[in-house]
Coordinates of C-alpha atoms in Angstrom, one line a residue:
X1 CA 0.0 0.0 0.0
X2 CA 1.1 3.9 -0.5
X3 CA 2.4 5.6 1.9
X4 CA 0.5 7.6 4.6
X5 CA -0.1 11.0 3.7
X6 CA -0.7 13.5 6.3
X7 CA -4.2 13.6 6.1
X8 CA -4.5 9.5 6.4
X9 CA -2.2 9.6 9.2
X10 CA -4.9 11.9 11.5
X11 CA -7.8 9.5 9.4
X12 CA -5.5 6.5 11.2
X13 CA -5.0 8.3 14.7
X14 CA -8.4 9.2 15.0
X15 CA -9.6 5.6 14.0
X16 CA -7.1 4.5 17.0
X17 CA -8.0 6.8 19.3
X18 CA -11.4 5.7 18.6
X19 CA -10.6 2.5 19.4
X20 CA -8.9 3.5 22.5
X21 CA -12.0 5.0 24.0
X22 CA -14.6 1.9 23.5
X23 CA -12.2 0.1 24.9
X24 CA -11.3 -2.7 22.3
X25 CA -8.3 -1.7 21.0
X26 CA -5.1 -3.9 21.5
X27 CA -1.9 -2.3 23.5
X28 CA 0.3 -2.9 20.3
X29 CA -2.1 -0.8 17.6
X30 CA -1.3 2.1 19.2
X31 CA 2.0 2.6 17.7
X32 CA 1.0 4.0 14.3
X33 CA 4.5 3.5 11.6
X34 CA 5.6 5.8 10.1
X35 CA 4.5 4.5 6.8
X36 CA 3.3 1.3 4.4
X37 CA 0.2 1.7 6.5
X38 CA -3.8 1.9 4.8
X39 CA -6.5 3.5 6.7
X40 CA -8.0 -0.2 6.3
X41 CA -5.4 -2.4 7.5
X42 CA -5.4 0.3 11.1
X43 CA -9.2 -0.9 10.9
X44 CA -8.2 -4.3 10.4
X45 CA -5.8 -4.6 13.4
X46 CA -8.6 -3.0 15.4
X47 CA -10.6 -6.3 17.2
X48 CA -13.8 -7.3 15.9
X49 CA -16.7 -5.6 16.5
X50 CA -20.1 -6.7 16.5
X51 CA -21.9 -3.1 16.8
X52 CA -19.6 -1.3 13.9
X53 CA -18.7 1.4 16.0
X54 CA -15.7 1.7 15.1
X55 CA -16.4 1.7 11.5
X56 CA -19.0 4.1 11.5
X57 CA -17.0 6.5 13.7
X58 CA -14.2 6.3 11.2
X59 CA -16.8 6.5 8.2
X60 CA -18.1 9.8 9.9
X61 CA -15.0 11.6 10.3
X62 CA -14.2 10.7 6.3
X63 CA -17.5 12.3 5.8
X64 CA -16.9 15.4 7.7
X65 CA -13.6 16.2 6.4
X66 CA -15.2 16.1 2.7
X67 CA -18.0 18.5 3.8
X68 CA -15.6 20.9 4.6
X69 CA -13.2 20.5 1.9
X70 CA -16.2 21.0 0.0
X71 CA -17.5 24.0 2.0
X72 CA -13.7 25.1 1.4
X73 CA -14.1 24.7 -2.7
X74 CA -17.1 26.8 -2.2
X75 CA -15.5 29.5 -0.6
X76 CA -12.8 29.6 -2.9
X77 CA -15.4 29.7 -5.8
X78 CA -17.6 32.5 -4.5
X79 CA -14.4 34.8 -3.6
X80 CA -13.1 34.1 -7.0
X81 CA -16.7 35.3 -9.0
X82 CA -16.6 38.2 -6.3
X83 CA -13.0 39.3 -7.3
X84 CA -13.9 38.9 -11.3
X85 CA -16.9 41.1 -10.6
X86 CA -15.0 43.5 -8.6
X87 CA -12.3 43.6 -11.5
X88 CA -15.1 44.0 -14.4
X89 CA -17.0 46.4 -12.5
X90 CA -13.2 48.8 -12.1
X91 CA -12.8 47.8 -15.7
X92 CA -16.4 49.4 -16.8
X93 CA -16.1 51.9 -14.9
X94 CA -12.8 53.4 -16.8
X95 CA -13.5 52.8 -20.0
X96 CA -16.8 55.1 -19.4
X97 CA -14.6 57.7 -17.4
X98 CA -11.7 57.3 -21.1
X99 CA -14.9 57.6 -22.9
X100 CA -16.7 60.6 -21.6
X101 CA -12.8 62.5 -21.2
X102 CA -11.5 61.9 -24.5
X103 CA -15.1 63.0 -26.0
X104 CA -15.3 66.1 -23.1
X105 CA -15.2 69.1 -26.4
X106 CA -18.3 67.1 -28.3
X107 CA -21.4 68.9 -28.2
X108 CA -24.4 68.9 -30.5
X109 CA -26.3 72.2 -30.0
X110 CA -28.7 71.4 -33.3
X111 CA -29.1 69.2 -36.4
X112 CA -27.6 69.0 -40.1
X113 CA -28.3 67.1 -42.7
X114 CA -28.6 63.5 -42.2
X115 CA -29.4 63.9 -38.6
X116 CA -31.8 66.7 -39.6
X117 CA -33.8 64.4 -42.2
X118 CA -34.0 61.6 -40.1
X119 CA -35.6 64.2 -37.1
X120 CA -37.9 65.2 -39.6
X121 CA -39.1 62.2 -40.3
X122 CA -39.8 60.9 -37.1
X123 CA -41.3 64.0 -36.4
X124 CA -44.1 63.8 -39.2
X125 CA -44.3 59.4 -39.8
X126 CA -45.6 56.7 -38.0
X127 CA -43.6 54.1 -36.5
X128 CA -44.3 51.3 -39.2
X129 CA -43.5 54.3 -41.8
X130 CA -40.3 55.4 -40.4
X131 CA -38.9 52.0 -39.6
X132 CA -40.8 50.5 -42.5
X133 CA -40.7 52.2 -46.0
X134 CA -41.9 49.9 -48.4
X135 CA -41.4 51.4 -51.8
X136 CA -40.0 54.8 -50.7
X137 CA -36.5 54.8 -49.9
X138 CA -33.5 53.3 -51.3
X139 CA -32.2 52.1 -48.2
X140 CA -33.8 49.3 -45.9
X141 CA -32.9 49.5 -42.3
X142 CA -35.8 48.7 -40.1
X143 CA -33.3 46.9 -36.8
X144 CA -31.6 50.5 -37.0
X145 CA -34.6 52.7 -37.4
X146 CA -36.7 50.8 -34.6
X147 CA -34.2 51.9 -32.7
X148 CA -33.6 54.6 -33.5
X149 CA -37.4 55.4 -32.8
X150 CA -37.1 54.8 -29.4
X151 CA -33.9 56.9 -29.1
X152 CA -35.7 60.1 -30.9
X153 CA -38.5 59.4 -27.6
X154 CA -36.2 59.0 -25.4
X155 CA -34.2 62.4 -26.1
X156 CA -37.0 64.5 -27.5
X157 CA -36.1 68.0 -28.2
X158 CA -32.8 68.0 -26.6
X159 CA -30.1 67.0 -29.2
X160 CA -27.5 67.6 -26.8
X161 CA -28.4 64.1 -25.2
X162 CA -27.3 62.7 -28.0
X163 CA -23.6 62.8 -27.3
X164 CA -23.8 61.0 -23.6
X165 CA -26.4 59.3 -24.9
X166 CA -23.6 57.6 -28.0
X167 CA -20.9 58.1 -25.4
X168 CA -22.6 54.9 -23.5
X169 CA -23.6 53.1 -26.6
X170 CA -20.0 53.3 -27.4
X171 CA -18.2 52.1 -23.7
X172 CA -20.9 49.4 -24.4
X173 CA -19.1 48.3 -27.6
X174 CA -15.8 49.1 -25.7
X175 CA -16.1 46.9 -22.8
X176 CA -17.3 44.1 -25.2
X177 CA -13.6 44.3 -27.5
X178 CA -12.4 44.3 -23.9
X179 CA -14.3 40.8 -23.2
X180 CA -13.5 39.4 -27.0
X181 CA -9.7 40.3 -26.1
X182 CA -9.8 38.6 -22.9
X183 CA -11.1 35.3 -24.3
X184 CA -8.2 35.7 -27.7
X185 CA -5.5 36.4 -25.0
X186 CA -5.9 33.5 -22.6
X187 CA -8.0 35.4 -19.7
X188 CA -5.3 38.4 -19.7
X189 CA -6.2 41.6 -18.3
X190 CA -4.1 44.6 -19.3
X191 CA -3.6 43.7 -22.9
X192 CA -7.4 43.1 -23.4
X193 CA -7.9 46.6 -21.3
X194 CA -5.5 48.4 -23.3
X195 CA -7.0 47.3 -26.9
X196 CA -10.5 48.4 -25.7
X197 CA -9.2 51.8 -24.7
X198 CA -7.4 52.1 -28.2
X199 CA -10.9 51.8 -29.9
X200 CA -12.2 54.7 -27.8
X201 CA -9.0 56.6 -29.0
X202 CA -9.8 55.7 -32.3
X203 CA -11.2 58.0 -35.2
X204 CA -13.9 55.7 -36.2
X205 CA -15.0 56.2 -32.4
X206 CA -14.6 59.7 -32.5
X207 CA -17.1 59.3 -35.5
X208 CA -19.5 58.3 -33.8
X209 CA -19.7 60.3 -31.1
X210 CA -20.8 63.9 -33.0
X211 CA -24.1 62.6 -35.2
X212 CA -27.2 61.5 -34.2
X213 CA -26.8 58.8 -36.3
X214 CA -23.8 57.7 -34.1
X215 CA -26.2 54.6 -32.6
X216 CA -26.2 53.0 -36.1
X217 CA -22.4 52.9 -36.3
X218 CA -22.2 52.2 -33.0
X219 CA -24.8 49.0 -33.6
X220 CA -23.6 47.8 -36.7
X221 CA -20.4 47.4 -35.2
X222 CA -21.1 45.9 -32.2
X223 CA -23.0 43.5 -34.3
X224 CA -20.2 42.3 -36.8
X225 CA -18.0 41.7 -33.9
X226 CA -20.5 40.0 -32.5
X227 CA -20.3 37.3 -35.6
X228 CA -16.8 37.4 -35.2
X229 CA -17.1 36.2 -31.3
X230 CA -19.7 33.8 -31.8
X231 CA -17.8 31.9 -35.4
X232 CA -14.1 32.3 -33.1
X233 CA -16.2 30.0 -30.5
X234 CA -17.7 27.9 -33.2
X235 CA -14.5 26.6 -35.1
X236 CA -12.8 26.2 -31.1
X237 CA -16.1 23.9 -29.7
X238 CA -18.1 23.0 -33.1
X239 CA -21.4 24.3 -31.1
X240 CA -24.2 24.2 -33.9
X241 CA -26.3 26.9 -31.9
X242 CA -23.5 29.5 -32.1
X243 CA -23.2 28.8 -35.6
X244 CA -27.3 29.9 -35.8
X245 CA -26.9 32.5 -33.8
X246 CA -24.4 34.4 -35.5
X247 CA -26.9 33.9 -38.9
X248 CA -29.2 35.5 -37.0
X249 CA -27.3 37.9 -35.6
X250 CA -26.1 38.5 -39.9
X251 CA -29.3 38.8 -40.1
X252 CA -29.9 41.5 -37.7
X253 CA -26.8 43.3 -39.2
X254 CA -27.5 43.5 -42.9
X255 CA -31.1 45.3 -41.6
X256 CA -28.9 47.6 -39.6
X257 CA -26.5 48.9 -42.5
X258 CA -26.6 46.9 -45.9
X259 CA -22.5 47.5 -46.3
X260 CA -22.3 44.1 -44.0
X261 CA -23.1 41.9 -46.5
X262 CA -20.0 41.9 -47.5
X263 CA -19.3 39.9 -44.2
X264 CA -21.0 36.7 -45.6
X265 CA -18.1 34.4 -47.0
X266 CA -17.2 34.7 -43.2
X267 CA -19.6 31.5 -42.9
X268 CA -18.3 29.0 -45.5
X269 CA -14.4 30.1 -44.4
X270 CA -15.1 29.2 -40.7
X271 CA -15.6 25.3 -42.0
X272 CA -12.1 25.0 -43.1
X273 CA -10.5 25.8 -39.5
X274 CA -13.1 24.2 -37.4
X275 CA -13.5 21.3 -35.4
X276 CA -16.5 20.2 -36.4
X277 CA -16.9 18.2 -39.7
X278 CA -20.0 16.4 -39.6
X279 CA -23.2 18.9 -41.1
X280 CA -21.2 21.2 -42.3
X281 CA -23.1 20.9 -45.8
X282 CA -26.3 21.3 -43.8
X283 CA -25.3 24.5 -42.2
X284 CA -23.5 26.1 -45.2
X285 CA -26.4 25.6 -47.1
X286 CA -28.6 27.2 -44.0
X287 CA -26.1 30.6 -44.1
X288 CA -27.2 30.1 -47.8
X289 CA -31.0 30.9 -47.3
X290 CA -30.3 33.5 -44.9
X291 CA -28.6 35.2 -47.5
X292 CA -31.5 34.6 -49.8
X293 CA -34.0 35.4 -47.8
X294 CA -32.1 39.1 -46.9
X295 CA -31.7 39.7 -50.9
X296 CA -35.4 38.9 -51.6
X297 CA -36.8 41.1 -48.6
X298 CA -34.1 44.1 -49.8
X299 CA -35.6 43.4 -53.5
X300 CA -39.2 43.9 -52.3
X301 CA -39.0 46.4 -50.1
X302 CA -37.1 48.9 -52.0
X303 CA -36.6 47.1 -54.9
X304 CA -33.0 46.1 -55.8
X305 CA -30.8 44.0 -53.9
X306 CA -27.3 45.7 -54.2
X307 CA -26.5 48.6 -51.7
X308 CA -27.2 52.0 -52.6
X309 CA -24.0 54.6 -52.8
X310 CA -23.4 57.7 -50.7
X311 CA -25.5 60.6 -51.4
X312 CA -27.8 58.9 -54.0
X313 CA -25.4 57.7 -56.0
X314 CA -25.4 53.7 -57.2
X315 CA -22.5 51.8 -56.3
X316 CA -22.4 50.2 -60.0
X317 CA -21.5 54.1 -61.0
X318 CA -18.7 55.1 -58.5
X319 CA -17.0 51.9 -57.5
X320 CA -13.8 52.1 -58.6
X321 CA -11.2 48.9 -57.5
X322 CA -8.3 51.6 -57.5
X323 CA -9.9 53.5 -54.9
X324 CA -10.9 50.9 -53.0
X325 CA -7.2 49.7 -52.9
X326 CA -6.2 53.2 -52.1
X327 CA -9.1 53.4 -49.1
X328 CA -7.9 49.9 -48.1
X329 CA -4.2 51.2 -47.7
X330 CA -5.1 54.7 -45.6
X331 CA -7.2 52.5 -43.0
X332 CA -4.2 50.4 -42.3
X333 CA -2.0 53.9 -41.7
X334 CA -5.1 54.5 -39.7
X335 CA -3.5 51.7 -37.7
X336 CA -0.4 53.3 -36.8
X337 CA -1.6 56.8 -36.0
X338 CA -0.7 58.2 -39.9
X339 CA -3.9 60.7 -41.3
X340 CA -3.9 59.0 -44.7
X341 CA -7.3 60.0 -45.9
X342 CA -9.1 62.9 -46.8
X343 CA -8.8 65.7 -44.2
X344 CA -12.4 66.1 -43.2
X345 CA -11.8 62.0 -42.2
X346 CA -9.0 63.4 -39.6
X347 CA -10.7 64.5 -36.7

Protein backbone atom coordinates (compact mmCIF):
# COMPACT_ATOMS: atom_id res chain seq x y z
CA UNK A 1 0.00 0.00 0.00
CA UNK A 2 1.08 3.87 -0.48
CA UNK A 3 2.43 5.56 1.94
CA UNK A 4 0.46 7.62 4.64
CA UNK A 5 -0.12 10.98 3.65
CA UNK A 6 -0.68 13.51 6.35
CA UNK A 7 -4.24 13.65 6.10
CA UNK A 8 -4.54 9.47 6.37
CA UNK A 9 -2.23 9.61 9.22
CA UNK A 10 -4.89 11.90 11.47
CA UNK A 11 -7.81 9.52 9.45
CA UNK A 12 -5.53 6.50 11.20
CA UNK A 13 -5.00 8.33 14.66
CA UNK A 14 -8.35 9.23 14.97
CA UNK A 15 -9.57 5.61 14.01
CA UNK A 16 -7.08 4.52 17.03
CA UNK A 17 -8.02 6.82 19.32
CA UNK A 18 -11.39 5.73 18.57
CA UNK A 19 -10.62 2.52 19.43
CA UNK A 20 -8.89 3.52 22.52
CA UNK A 21 -12.01 5.02 24.00
CA UNK A 22 -14.55 1.89 23.47
CA UNK A 23 -12.17 0.11 24.94
CA UNK A 24 -11.25 -2.72 22.29
CA UNK A 25 -8.29 -1.66 20.99
CA UNK A 26 -5.06 -3.87 21.47
CA UNK A 27 -1.88 -2.29 23.46
CA UNK A 28 0.27 -2.89 20.27
CA UNK A 29 -2.10 -0.80 17.59
CA UNK A 30 -1.31 2.15 19.16
CA UNK A 31 2.01 2.59 17.69
CA UNK A 32 1.03 4.04 14.28
CA UNK A 33 4.46 3.51 11.57
CA UNK A 34 5.65 5.75 10.15
CA UNK A 35 4.54 4.51 6.77
CA UNK A 36 3.30 1.31 4.40
CA UNK A 37 0.19 1.68 6.54
CA UNK A 38 -3.79 1.91 4.79
CA UNK A 39 -6.48 3.46 6.74
CA UNK A 40 -7.98 -0.24 6.27
CA UNK A 41 -5.41 -2.44 7.53
CA UNK A 42 -5.37 0.29 11.15
CA UNK A 43 -9.24 -0.86 10.86
CA UNK A 44 -8.21 -4.28 10.43
CA UNK A 45 -5.79 -4.56 13.42
CA UNK A 46 -8.62 -3.00 15.37
CA UNK A 47 -10.57 -6.27 17.25
CA UNK A 48 -13.78 -7.30 15.94
CA UNK A 49 -16.75 -5.57 16.48
CA UNK A 50 -20.08 -6.69 16.50
CA UNK A 51 -21.89 -3.07 16.80
CA UNK A 52 -19.62 -1.27 13.91
CA UNK A 53 -18.67 1.41 15.99
CA UNK A 54 -15.68 1.65 15.10
CA UNK A 55 -16.40 1.72 11.48
CA UNK A 56 -18.97 4.05 11.49
CA UNK A 57 -16.96 6.50 13.72
CA UNK A 58 -14.15 6.33 11.19
CA UNK A 59 -16.76 6.53 8.22
CA UNK A 60 -18.07 9.76 9.86
CA UNK A 61 -15.00 11.56 10.27
CA UNK A 62 -14.23 10.72 6.29
CA UNK A 63 -17.53 12.35 5.79
CA UNK A 64 -16.89 15.43 7.74
CA UNK A 65 -13.57 16.17 6.43
CA UNK A 66 -15.15 16.07 2.69
CA UNK A 67 -17.99 18.50 3.81
CA UNK A 68 -15.61 20.92 4.61
CA UNK A 69 -13.18 20.46 1.91
CA UNK A 70 -16.25 20.96 -0.04
CA UNK A 71 -17.47 24.02 1.99
CA UNK A 72 -13.74 25.08 1.37
CA UNK A 73 -14.08 24.74 -2.66
CA UNK A 74 -17.14 26.82 -2.21
CA UNK A 75 -15.53 29.49 -0.58
CA UNK A 76 -12.75 29.61 -2.91
CA UNK A 77 -15.39 29.73 -5.80
CA UNK A 78 -17.62 32.52 -4.52
CA UNK A 79 -14.41 34.83 -3.61
CA UNK A 80 -13.14 34.11 -7.03
CA UNK A 81 -16.74 35.32 -8.96
CA UNK A 82 -16.58 38.25 -6.30
CA UNK A 83 -13.04 39.35 -7.35
CA UNK A 84 -13.87 38.88 -11.30
CA UNK A 85 -16.91 41.11 -10.57
CA UNK A 86 -14.96 43.47 -8.62
CA UNK A 87 -12.30 43.59 -11.52
CA UNK A 88 -15.07 44.00 -14.39
CA UNK A 89 -16.97 46.43 -12.51
CA UNK A 90 -13.21 48.80 -12.06
CA UNK A 91 -12.81 47.79 -15.72
CA UNK A 92 -16.37 49.43 -16.78
CA UNK A 93 -16.10 51.92 -14.86
CA UNK A 94 -12.79 53.44 -16.82
CA UNK A 95 -13.54 52.80 -20.03
CA UNK A 96 -16.81 55.07 -19.41
CA UNK A 97 -14.55 57.66 -17.37
CA UNK A 98 -11.71 57.32 -21.05
CA UNK A 99 -14.92 57.61 -22.92
CA UNK A 100 -16.69 60.64 -21.64
CA UNK A 101 -12.82 62.46 -21.18
CA UNK A 102 -11.53 61.92 -24.51
CA UNK A 103 -15.11 63.03 -26.05
CA UNK A 104 -15.32 66.13 -23.10
CA UNK A 105 -15.16 69.15 -26.39
CA UNK A 106 -18.26 67.06 -28.28
CA UNK A 107 -21.44 68.86 -28.18
CA UNK A 108 -24.36 68.87 -30.54
CA UNK A 109 -26.32 72.17 -30.03
CA UNK A 110 -28.66 71.37 -33.27
CA UNK A 111 -29.07 69.17 -36.41
CA UNK A 112 -27.62 69.01 -40.12
CA UNK A 113 -28.28 67.05 -42.74
CA UNK A 114 -28.57 63.45 -42.17
CA UNK A 115 -29.38 63.88 -38.64
CA UNK A 116 -31.80 66.66 -39.58
CA UNK A 117 -33.83 64.39 -42.17
CA UNK A 118 -33.96 61.57 -40.09
CA UNK A 119 -35.61 64.23 -37.15
CA UNK A 120 -37.88 65.24 -39.58
CA UNK A 121 -39.11 62.19 -40.33
CA UNK A 122 -39.81 60.91 -37.15
CA UNK A 123 -41.28 64.03 -36.41
CA UNK A 124 -44.08 63.77 -39.15
CA UNK A 125 -44.31 59.41 -39.84
CA UNK A 126 -45.58 56.70 -37.99
CA UNK A 127 -43.56 54.13 -36.51
CA UNK A 128 -44.35 51.31 -39.21
CA UNK A 129 -43.55 54.34 -41.85
CA UNK A 130 -40.33 55.38 -40.42
CA UNK A 131 -38.90 51.97 -39.56
CA UNK A 132 -40.80 50.46 -42.53
CA UNK A 133 -40.68 52.17 -46.01
CA UNK A 134 -41.85 49.92 -48.45
CA UNK A 135 -41.45 51.43 -51.84
CA UNK A 136 -40.02 54.81 -50.75
CA UNK A 137 -36.51 54.77 -49.86
CA UNK A 138 -33.52 53.33 -51.27
CA UNK A 139 -32.15 52.11 -48.18
CA UNK A 140 -33.84 49.26 -45.91
CA UNK A 141 -32.92 49.54 -42.33
CA UNK A 142 -35.80 48.73 -40.12
CA UNK A 143 -33.31 46.86 -36.77
CA UNK A 144 -31.62 50.54 -37.03
CA UNK A 145 -34.57 52.66 -37.40
CA UNK A 146 -36.72 50.77 -34.58
CA UNK A 147 -34.22 51.94 -32.69
CA UNK A 148 -33.56 54.64 -33.49
CA UNK A 149 -37.39 55.44 -32.79
CA UNK A 150 -37.12 54.83 -29.44
CA UNK A 151 -33.86 56.95 -29.10
CA UNK A 152 -35.69 60.10 -30.87
CA UNK A 153 -38.45 59.39 -27.63
CA UNK A 154 -36.19 58.97 -25.37
CA UNK A 155 -34.21 62.39 -26.14
CA UNK A 156 -37.02 64.48 -27.53
CA UNK A 157 -36.11 67.96 -28.19
CA UNK A 158 -32.78 67.95 -26.59
CA UNK A 159 -30.06 66.99 -29.17
CA UNK A 160 -27.50 67.59 -26.79
CA UNK A 161 -28.40 64.10 -25.21
CA UNK A 162 -27.30 62.66 -28.02
CA UNK A 163 -23.56 62.83 -27.26
CA UNK A 164 -23.82 60.97 -23.59
CA UNK A 165 -26.39 59.27 -24.90
CA UNK A 166 -23.57 57.65 -28.02
CA UNK A 167 -20.90 58.08 -25.41
CA UNK A 168 -22.62 54.94 -23.52
CA UNK A 169 -23.59 53.12 -26.61
CA UNK A 170 -19.98 53.29 -27.40
CA UNK A 171 -18.17 52.09 -23.72
CA UNK A 172 -20.92 49.43 -24.39
CA UNK A 173 -19.15 48.31 -27.57
CA UNK A 174 -15.77 49.14 -25.74
CA UNK A 175 -16.09 46.86 -22.82
CA UNK A 176 -17.28 44.12 -25.19
CA UNK A 177 -13.58 44.31 -27.50
CA UNK A 178 -12.40 44.26 -23.90
CA UNK A 179 -14.32 40.77 -23.16
CA UNK A 180 -13.47 39.41 -26.97
CA UNK A 181 -9.71 40.31 -26.11
CA UNK A 182 -9.85 38.58 -22.95
CA UNK A 183 -11.10 35.32 -24.31
CA UNK A 184 -8.20 35.67 -27.66
CA UNK A 185 -5.49 36.36 -25.03
CA UNK A 186 -5.91 33.49 -22.61
CA UNK A 187 -7.95 35.38 -19.72
CA UNK A 188 -5.34 38.43 -19.72
CA UNK A 189 -6.21 41.63 -18.34
CA UNK A 190 -4.12 44.61 -19.28
CA UNK A 191 -3.61 43.72 -22.94
CA UNK A 192 -7.43 43.07 -23.42
CA UNK A 193 -7.89 46.58 -21.29
CA UNK A 194 -5.47 48.39 -23.30
CA UNK A 195 -6.95 47.28 -26.89
CA UNK A 196 -10.49 48.38 -25.71
CA UNK A 197 -9.17 51.83 -24.68
CA UNK A 198 -7.35 52.11 -28.21
CA UNK A 199 -10.91 51.78 -29.91
CA UNK A 200 -12.19 54.68 -27.76
CA UNK A 201 -9.02 56.62 -28.96
CA UNK A 202 -9.81 55.65 -32.31
CA UNK A 203 -11.17 57.99 -35.23
CA UNK A 204 -13.92 55.73 -36.24
CA UNK A 205 -14.99 56.19 -32.40
CA UNK A 206 -14.62 59.74 -32.49
CA UNK A 207 -17.13 59.34 -35.48
CA UNK A 208 -19.48 58.26 -33.79
CA UNK A 209 -19.69 60.27 -31.05
CA UNK A 210 -20.82 63.87 -33.01
CA UNK A 211 -24.10 62.58 -35.17
CA UNK A 212 -27.21 61.50 -34.21
CA UNK A 213 -26.80 58.80 -36.28
CA UNK A 214 -23.84 57.66 -34.06
CA UNK A 215 -26.17 54.64 -32.58
CA UNK A 216 -26.17 52.99 -36.14
CA UNK A 217 -22.41 52.94 -36.26
CA UNK A 218 -22.17 52.18 -33.04
CA UNK A 219 -24.84 48.99 -33.59
CA UNK A 220 -23.61 47.80 -36.72
CA UNK A 221 -20.40 47.43 -35.23
CA UNK A 222 -21.10 45.86 -32.25
CA UNK A 223 -22.97 43.53 -34.30
CA UNK A 224 -20.19 42.31 -36.77
CA UNK A 225 -17.95 41.66 -33.85
CA UNK A 226 -20.48 39.98 -32.52
CA UNK A 227 -20.30 37.32 -35.56
CA UNK A 228 -16.85 37.40 -35.20
CA UNK A 229 -17.12 36.20 -31.33
CA UNK A 230 -19.71 33.82 -31.84
CA UNK A 231 -17.84 31.91 -35.42
CA UNK A 232 -14.06 32.33 -33.11
CA UNK A 233 -16.21 30.04 -30.52
CA UNK A 234 -17.67 27.92 -33.20
CA UNK A 235 -14.45 26.58 -35.06
CA UNK A 236 -12.81 26.18 -31.09
CA UNK A 237 -16.05 23.89 -29.74
CA UNK A 238 -18.08 23.05 -33.08
CA UNK A 239 -21.39 24.30 -31.11
CA UNK A 240 -24.21 24.23 -33.88
CA UNK A 241 -26.30 26.86 -31.87
CA UNK A 242 -23.49 29.47 -32.07
CA UNK A 243 -23.20 28.76 -35.62
CA UNK A 244 -27.32 29.86 -35.83
CA UNK A 245 -26.91 32.50 -33.76
CA UNK A 246 -24.37 34.38 -35.53
CA UNK A 247 -26.90 33.87 -38.93
CA UNK A 248 -29.19 35.52 -37.04
CA UNK A 249 -27.28 37.85 -35.63
CA UNK A 250 -26.10 38.53 -39.87
CA UNK A 251 -29.35 38.82 -40.08
CA UNK A 252 -29.91 41.54 -37.75
CA UNK A 253 -26.82 43.28 -39.24
CA UNK A 254 -27.49 43.47 -42.86
CA UNK A 255 -31.10 45.30 -41.60
CA UNK A 256 -28.89 47.64 -39.59
CA UNK A 257 -26.48 48.92 -42.51
CA UNK A 258 -26.57 46.91 -45.87
CA UNK A 259 -22.54 47.53 -46.27
CA UNK A 260 -22.33 44.14 -44.01
CA UNK A 261 -23.14 41.91 -46.54
CA UNK A 262 -20.05 41.93 -47.53
CA UNK A 263 -19.30 39.88 -44.17
CA UNK A 264 -21.02 36.72 -45.61
CA UNK A 265 -18.07 34.36 -47.00
CA UNK A 266 -17.22 34.70 -43.17
CA UNK A 267 -19.56 31.47 -42.90
CA UNK A 268 -18.32 29.03 -45.51
CA UNK A 269 -14.43 30.13 -44.42
CA UNK A 270 -15.08 29.19 -40.66
CA UNK A 271 -15.59 25.31 -41.99
CA UNK A 272 -12.14 25.03 -43.11
CA UNK A 273 -10.53 25.76 -39.48
CA UNK A 274 -13.06 24.20 -37.40
CA UNK A 275 -13.52 21.27 -35.38
CA UNK A 276 -16.52 20.18 -36.39
CA UNK A 277 -16.95 18.22 -39.67
CA UNK A 278 -20.04 16.38 -39.62
CA UNK A 279 -23.21 18.92 -41.10
CA UNK A 280 -21.22 21.24 -42.32
CA UNK A 281 -23.15 20.87 -45.79
CA UNK A 282 -26.30 21.31 -43.82
CA UNK A 283 -25.26 24.48 -42.23
CA UNK A 284 -23.55 26.14 -45.21
CA UNK A 285 -26.40 25.65 -47.09
CA UNK A 286 -28.63 27.16 -43.99
CA UNK A 287 -26.08 30.59 -44.10
CA UNK A 288 -27.22 30.11 -47.81
CA UNK A 289 -31.02 30.85 -47.28
CA UNK A 290 -30.26 33.45 -44.87
CA UNK A 291 -28.58 35.20 -47.46
CA UNK A 292 -31.49 34.62 -49.83
CA UNK A 293 -33.97 35.38 -47.82
CA UNK A 294 -32.13 39.07 -46.85
CA UNK A 295 -31.69 39.73 -50.94
CA UNK A 296 -35.37 38.90 -51.58
CA UNK A 297 -36.79 41.07 -48.57
CA UNK A 298 -34.15 44.06 -49.77
CA UNK A 299 -35.58 43.36 -53.48
CA UNK A 300 -39.20 43.90 -52.26
CA UNK A 301 -39.00 46.40 -50.12
CA UNK A 302 -37.14 48.95 -51.97
CA UNK A 303 -36.62 47.09 -54.86
CA UNK A 304 -33.05 46.14 -55.80
CA UNK A 305 -30.77 43.97 -53.85
CA UNK A 306 -27.29 45.69 -54.20
CA UNK A 307 -26.48 48.63 -51.71
CA UNK A 308 -27.17 52.04 -52.65
CA UNK A 309 -24.02 54.61 -52.80
CA UNK A 310 -23.41 57.75 -50.66
CA UNK A 311 -25.50 60.55 -51.40
CA UNK A 312 -27.83 58.87 -54.01
CA UNK A 313 -25.43 57.68 -55.95
CA UNK A 314 -25.35 53.69 -57.17
CA UNK A 315 -22.50 51.78 -56.29
CA UNK A 316 -22.42 50.18 -59.96
CA UNK A 317 -21.46 54.09 -61.00
CA UNK A 318 -18.73 55.06 -58.47
CA UNK A 319 -17.02 51.92 -57.52
CA UNK A 320 -13.81 52.15 -58.58
CA UNK A 321 -11.20 48.89 -57.46
CA UNK A 322 -8.26 51.64 -57.49
CA UNK A 323 -9.87 53.52 -54.88
CA UNK A 324 -10.86 50.91 -53.00
CA UNK A 325 -7.20 49.69 -52.86
CA UNK A 326 -6.18 53.24 -52.11
CA UNK A 327 -9.09 53.40 -49.14
CA UNK A 328 -7.85 49.93 -48.08
CA UNK A 329 -4.25 51.16 -47.75
CA UNK A 330 -5.12 54.69 -45.57
CA UNK A 331 -7.22 52.47 -43.00
CA UNK A 332 -4.17 50.41 -42.29
CA UNK A 333 -2.01 53.88 -41.74
CA UNK A 334 -5.10 54.50 -39.69
CA UNK A 335 -3.55 51.72 -37.72
CA UNK A 336 -0.39 53.29 -36.79
CA UNK A 337 -1.61 56.75 -36.03
CA UNK A 338 -0.74 58.23 -39.93
CA UNK A 339 -3.91 60.66 -41.31
CA UNK A 340 -3.85 59.03 -44.71
CA UNK A 341 -7.31 59.97 -45.86
CA UNK A 342 -9.13 62.87 -46.77
CA UNK A 343 -8.83 65.71 -44.23
CA UNK A 344 -12.36 66.08 -43.18
CA UNK A 345 -11.80 62.03 -42.24
CA UNK A 346 -8.97 63.37 -39.58
CA UNK A 347 -10.66 64.47 -36.75
Amino acid sequence: PPALTAGRKSLCGFALSEAHRLGFAREASADLPSGGTSLREVVKNAPSLPDGRLLRSVTGFISIERREMDSARDRDREKGKRTAAVREAVVFLLLLLAGFYVNRHIHIHGLYMDDLYMWSCYGEQSYFAFAFPIGTSTRFRPVYWTLTYLEMMLVRNHPSLFVPVNIILNVGCAYFIYRFSRKLSGGLTLIPFLSALLYLFSHFSYYQIGQALGLLETMSLFLALYILFLLYDYQRDGAVWRFLLANLVYFLLVFSHERYLALFPLFPLVFFSGKRREGRVRLLFLSILNLILILLLRGLAIGSVLPAGTGGTEVSDTFSLGQALRFSLSQVAYLFGVNAGPEYLSG
